[in-house]
Amino acid sequence: MKGIVFTEFLEMIEARHDGDFADDLIVTAGLPHDGAYTAVGTYPHTEMVALVVRYSAMSEIPVPEVLKGFGRHLFERFAVLYPVFFDQVRCPLDFLGTIEDVIHVEVRKLYPDAELPRFDAVRPEPGVLELTYRSERHLADLAEGLIEGCVKHFGVPHEIERGDAESDGSVRFRIRKIA
Ligand code: HEM
């Protein structure tokens, strides 16, 4: 997993909590190299899982909520860090429809070792996008938070429905514009 995911997660924790909280988290999560991550480095995604699980225990926020909250935060950070993806896009459905074929393609050019999920996007009717998430890392909660962050970012009300995980682990989201 790319270091940017770790550095953004730890910055979110530092902004939310006072004093030594982030240091205590890193120490007690039992991470190698003292949690010293660089944005362009690559680290085992199990270290991210360890950080999230430990943060959940320390904050008493359930793991799915930690991941969703992080997804919302990360989306806003992506908007700051990668403004080029937002040029000309005015609606969350148009943005979310480009993750697989545009955004993550560019991410892979920047970081050839990125471990990215797969998104299949379908527009079954006007104002609706169905997005199916597939990843060996099973981070559908993170994806849900990113989708929520995306809807909030564009300021156009949409409802997000999440289906149950399929037997292959995929999860379908239905994002619908509220008329
Ligand atoms: C400007 C927008 C975006 C950028 C620059 C971006 C970039 C990235 C990067 C750098 C990673 C880390 C890859 C790795 O750890 O090796 C990642 C992973 C991921 N991205 Fe995106 N992304 C964007 C938008 C989105 C959106 C809107 C979603 C959700 C619908 C999404 C879903 C995910 C998920 C769930 C992962 C975690 C890896 C996994 O599930 O296998 N991304 N993305």
CSV table of C-alpha atoms and ligand atoms in Angstrom, one decimal:
chain,number,residue,atom,x,y,z
A,1,MET,CA,0.0,0.0,0.0
A,2,LYS,CA,1.3,3.4,-0.9
A,3,GLY,CA,2.8,5.6,1.8
A,4,ILE,CA,0.4,8.4,1.0
A,5,VAL,CA,-2.4,6.4,2.5
A,6,PHE,CA,-0.4,6.0,5.8
A,7,THR,CA,0.8,9.6,6.0
A,8,GLU,CA,-2.8,10.9,5.3
A,9,PHE,CA,-4.2,8.6,8.0
A,10,LEU,CA,-1.7,9.7,10.6
A,11,GLU,CA,-2.2,13.3,9.7
A,12,MET,CA,-6.0,12.9,10.2
A,13,ILE,CA,-5.3,11.3,13.7
A,14,GLU,CA,-2.9,14.1,14.6
A,15,ALA,CA,-5.6,16.7,13.7
A,16,ARG,CA,-8.3,14.9,15.7
A,17,HIS,CA,-6.3,14.2,18.9
A,18,ASP,CA,-4.0,16.1,21.2
A,19,GLY,CA,-0.5,15.5,22.4
A,20,ASP,CA,1.0,12.0,22.3
A,21,PHE,CA,-2.1,10.2,20.9
A,22,ALA,CA,-0.6,9.5,17.4
A,23,ASP,CA,2.8,8.5,19.0
A,24,ASP,CA,1.0,6.1,21.4
A,25,LEU,CA,-1.0,4.7,18.5
A,26,ILE,CA,2.2,4.0,16.4
A,27,VAL,CA,4.0,2.5,19.4
A,28,THR,CA,1.2,0.2,20.6
A,29,ALA,CA,0.2,-0.9,17.0
A,30,GLY,CA,3.5,-2.8,17.0
A,31,LEU,CA,4.7,-1.5,13.6
A,32,PRO,CA,8.1,-2.1,12.2
A,33,HIS,CA,10.3,1.0,11.5
A,34,ASP,CA,8.5,3.0,14.2
A,35,GLY,CA,5.7,4.1,11.8
A,36,ALA,CA,8.0,6.3,9.8
A,37,TYR,CA,6.2,6.4,6.4
A,38,THR,CA,7.0,8.5,3.4
A,39,ALA,CA,4.3,9.4,0.9
A,40,VAL,CA,6.1,7.7,-2.1
A,41,GLY,CA,7.2,4.5,-0.2
A,42,THR,CA,5.3,1.2,-0.3
A,43,TYR,CA,4.4,-0.8,2.8
A,44,PRO,CA,2.5,-4.0,3.5
A,45,HIS,CA,-1.2,-3.2,3.7
A,46,THR,CA,-1.4,-5.3,6.8
A,47,GLU,CA,0.4,-2.4,8.6
A,48,MET,CA,-2.6,-0.2,7.7
A,49,VAL,CA,-4.9,-2.8,9.1
A,50,ALA,CA,-2.9,-2.9,12.3
A,51,LEU,CA,-3.1,0.9,12.6
A,52,VAL,CA,-6.8,1.0,11.9
A,53,VAL,CA,-7.6,-1.8,14.4
A,54,ARG,CA,-5.4,-0.2,17.1
A,55,TYR,CA,-7.0,3.2,16.5
A,56,SER,CA,-10.4,1.7,16.7
A,57,ALA,CA,-9.5,0.2,20.1
A,58,MET,CA,-8.0,3.5,21.4
A,59,SER,CA,-10.8,5.7,20.2
A,60,GLU,CA,-13.7,3.2,20.7
A,61,ILE,CA,-14.9,3.9,17.2
A,62,PRO,CA,-15.8,0.7,15.4
A,63,VAL,CA,-13.4,-0.3,12.6
A,64,PRO,CA,-15.9,0.2,9.7
A,65,GLU,CA,-16.6,3.8,11.0
A,66,VAL,CA,-12.8,4.5,11.2
A,67,LEU,CA,-12.4,3.4,7.6
A,68,LYS,CA,-15.4,5.4,6.4
A,69,GLY,CA,-14.3,8.5,8.3
A,70,PHE,CA,-10.8,8.1,6.8
A,71,GLY,CA,-12.3,7.7,3.3
A,72,ARG,CA,-14.2,11.0,3.6
A,73,HIS,CA,-11.0,12.7,4.8
A,74,LEU,CA,-8.9,11.1,2.1
A,75,PHE,CA,-11.3,12.3,-0.7
A,76,GLU,CA,-10.9,15.9,0.4
A,77,ARG,CA,-7.1,15.4,0.5
A,78,PHE,CA,-7.1,13.9,-3.0
A,79,ALA,CA,-9.1,17.0,-4.2
A,80,VAL,CA,-6.3,19.2,-2.8
A,81,LEU,CA,-3.4,17.0,-4.0
A,82,TYR,CA,-4.6,16.0,-7.4
A,83,PRO,CA,-6.7,19.0,-8.7
A,84,VAL,CA,-6.2,17.9,-12.3
A,85,PHE,CA,-8.8,15.1,-11.9
A,86,PHE,CA,-11.4,17.7,-10.9
A,87,ASP,CA,-11.1,20.0,-13.9
A,88,GLN,CA,-14.3,20.1,-15.9
A,89,VAL,CA,-16.2,17.7,-13.5
A,90,ARG,CA,-19.3,19.1,-11.8
A,91,CYS,CA,-21.1,16.1,-10.6
A,92,PRO,CA,-20.2,13.1,-8.3
A,93,LEU,CA,-21.6,10.5,-10.7
A,94,ASP,CA,-19.3,11.8,-13.6
A,95,PHE,CA,-16.4,11.8,-11.2
A,96,LEU,CA,-17.0,8.3,-9.8
A,97,GLY,CA,-17.5,7.0,-13.3
A,98,THR,CA,-13.9,7.9,-14.1
A,99,ILE,CA,-12.1,6.1,-11.3
A,100,GLU,CA,-11.4,2.9,-13.1
A,101,ASP,CA,-10.6,4.2,-16.6
A,102,VAL,CA,-9.0,7.6,-15.8
A,103,ILE,CA,-8.0,8.2,-12.2
A,104,HIS,CA,-6.6,5.0,-11.1
A,105,VAL,CA,-4.9,4.6,-14.5
A,106,GLU,CA,-3.1,7.8,-13.9
A,107,VAL,CA,-2.3,6.8,-10.3
A,108,ARG,CA,-0.7,3.6,-11.6
A,109,LYS,CA,1.5,5.7,-14.0
A,110,LEU,CA,2.6,7.7,-11.0
A,111,TYR,CA,3.1,4.7,-8.7
A,112,PRO,CA,3.6,1.5,-10.8
A,113,ASP,CA,3.5,-0.6,-7.6
A,114,ALA,CA,0.1,0.8,-6.4
A,115,GLU,CA,-2.3,-1.9,-5.3
A,116,LEU,CA,-5.6,-0.6,-6.7
A,117,PRO,CA,-9.1,-2.0,-6.5
A,118,ARG,CA,-11.3,-2.6,-9.5
A,119,PHE,CA,-14.5,-0.6,-10.1
A,120,ASP,CA,-17.1,-1.5,-12.7
A,121,ALA,CA,-19.4,1.4,-13.4
A,122,VAL,CA,-22.8,1.2,-15.0
A,123,ARG,CA,-25.3,4.1,-15.6
A,124,PRO,CA,-28.7,2.2,-15.6
A,125,GLU,CA,-30.7,5.4,-15.9
A,126,PRO,CA,-30.2,9.1,-15.8
A,127,GLY,CA,-29.1,10.3,-12.3
A,128,VAL,CA,-28.0,6.8,-11.2
A,129,LEU,CA,-24.5,5.2,-11.1
A,130,GLU,CA,-23.9,1.6,-10.0
A,131,LEU,CA,-20.3,1.0,-8.9
A,132,THR,CA,-19.1,-2.4,-8.1
A,133,TYR,CA,-15.9,-2.6,-5.9
A,134,ARG,CA,-13.6,-5.5,-6.0
A,135,SER,CA,-10.3,-5.8,-4.1
A,136,GLU,CA,-8.3,-8.5,-2.4
A,137,ARG,CA,-7.8,-6.0,0.4
A,138,HIS,CA,-11.6,-5.8,1.1
A,139,LEU,CA,-11.7,-2.2,1.9
A,140,ALA,CA,-15.3,-1.5,0.9
A,141,ASP,CA,-15.8,0.6,4.0
A,142,LEU,CA,-12.9,2.9,2.8
A,143,ALA,CA,-14.6,3.0,-0.6
A,144,GLU,CA,-17.9,4.0,1.0
A,145,GLY,CA,-16.2,6.8,2.8
A,146,LEU,CA,-14.5,8.0,-0.4
A,147,ILE,CA,-17.9,7.9,-2.2
A,148,GLU,CA,-19.5,9.9,0.7
A,149,GLY,CA,-16.6,12.4,0.5
A,150,CYS,CA,-17.1,12.7,-3.3
A,151,VAL,CA,-20.8,13.5,-2.9
A,152,LYS,CA,-20.1,16.0,-0.2
A,153,HIS,CA,-17.3,17.6,-2.3
A,154,PHE,CA,-19.6,18.4,-5.2
A,155,GLY,CA,-22.4,19.7,-3.0
A,156,VAL,CA,-25.1,18.1,-5.1
A,157,PRO,CA,-27.4,15.8,-2.9
A,158,HIS,CA,-27.2,12.1,-3.7
A,159,GLU,CA,-28.2,9.1,-1.8
A,160,ILE,CA,-25.7,6.1,-1.5
A,161,GLU,CA,-27.1,2.6,-1.1
A,162,ARG,CA,-24.6,-0.2,-0.3
A,163,GLY,CA,-25.5,-3.8,-1.1
A,164,ASP,CA,-24.3,-6.9,0.8
A,165,ALA,CA,-21.0,-8.4,-0.1
A,166,GLU,CA,-21.3,-11.0,-2.8
A,167,SER,CA,-19.7,-14.5,-2.5
A,168,ASP,CA,-16.7,-13.2,-4.5
A,169,GLY,CA,-16.3,-10.3,-2.0
A,170,SER,CA,-17.4,-7.6,-4.4
A,171,VAL,CA,-19.7,-4.9,-3.1
A,172,ARG,CA,-22.1,-2.8,-5.2
A,173,PHE,CA,-22.9,0.8,-4.5
A,174,ARG,CA,-25.8,2.6,-6.0
A,175,ILE,CA,-25.5,6.4,-6.1
A,176,ARG,CA,-28.6,8.3,-7.0
A,177,LYS,CA,-29.2,12.0,-7.5
A,178,ILE,CA,-31.9,13.3,-5.2
A,179,ALA,CA,-34.2,15.3,-7.5
B,1,HEM,C1,-8.6,12.0,-7.1
B,1,HEM,C2,-9.1,10.9,-6.7
B,1,HEM,C3,-8.3,9.6,-6.4
B,1,HEM,C4,-7.0,9.4,-6.3
B,1,HEM,C5,-5.8,10.3,-6.6
B,1,HEM,C6,-6.8,8.0,-5.8
B,1,HEM,C7,-5.6,7.4,-5.6
B,1,HEM,C8,-5.4,6.2,-4.9
B,1,HEM,C9,-4.2,5.8,-4.4
B,1,HEM,C10,-2.8,6.5,-4.5
B,1,HEM,C11,-4.4,4.6,-3.7
B,1,HEM,C12,-3.4,3.7,-3.0
B,1,HEM,C13,-2.9,2.6,-3.8
B,1,HEM,C14,-1.9,1.7,-2.9
B,1,HEM,O1,-2.1,1.8,-1.7
B,1,HEM,O2,-1.0,1.0,-3.5
B,1,HEM,C15,-5.8,4.3,-3.9
B,1,HEM,C16,-6.4,3.2,-3.3
B,1,HEM,C17,-7.8,3.1,-3.3
B,1,HEM,N1,-8.7,3.8,-4.0
B,1,HEM,FE1,-8.4,5.5,-5.0
B,1,HEM,N2,-8.0,7.4,-5.7
B,1,HEM,C18,-9.0,8.4,-6.0
B,1,HEM,C19,-10.3,8.3,-5.9
B,1,HEM,C20,-11.0,7.2,-5.4
B,1,HEM,C21,-12.4,7.1,-5.1
B,1,HEM,C22,-13.4,8.2,-5.4
B,1,HEM,C23,-12.6,5.8,-4.6
B,1,HEM,C24,-13.9,5.2,-4.2
B,1,HEM,C25,-15.0,5.1,-4.9
B,1,HEM,C26,-11.4,5.1,-4.5
B,1,HEM,C27,-11.2,3.9,-4.0
B,1,HEM,C28,-10.0,3.4,-3.5
B,1,HEM,C29,-9.8,2.3,-2.6
B,1,HEM,C30,-11.0,1.6,-1.9
B,1,HEM,C31,-8.4,2.1,-2.4
B,1,HEM,C32,-7.7,1.1,-1.4
B,1,HEM,C33,-7.1,-0.1,-2.1
B,1,HEM,C34,-8.0,-1.2,-2.3
B,1,HEM,O3,-9.2,-1.1,-2.0
B,1,HEM,O4,-7.6,-2.2,-2.9
B,1,HEM,N3,-10.4,6.0,-5.0
B,1,HEM,N4,-6.4,5.3,-4.6
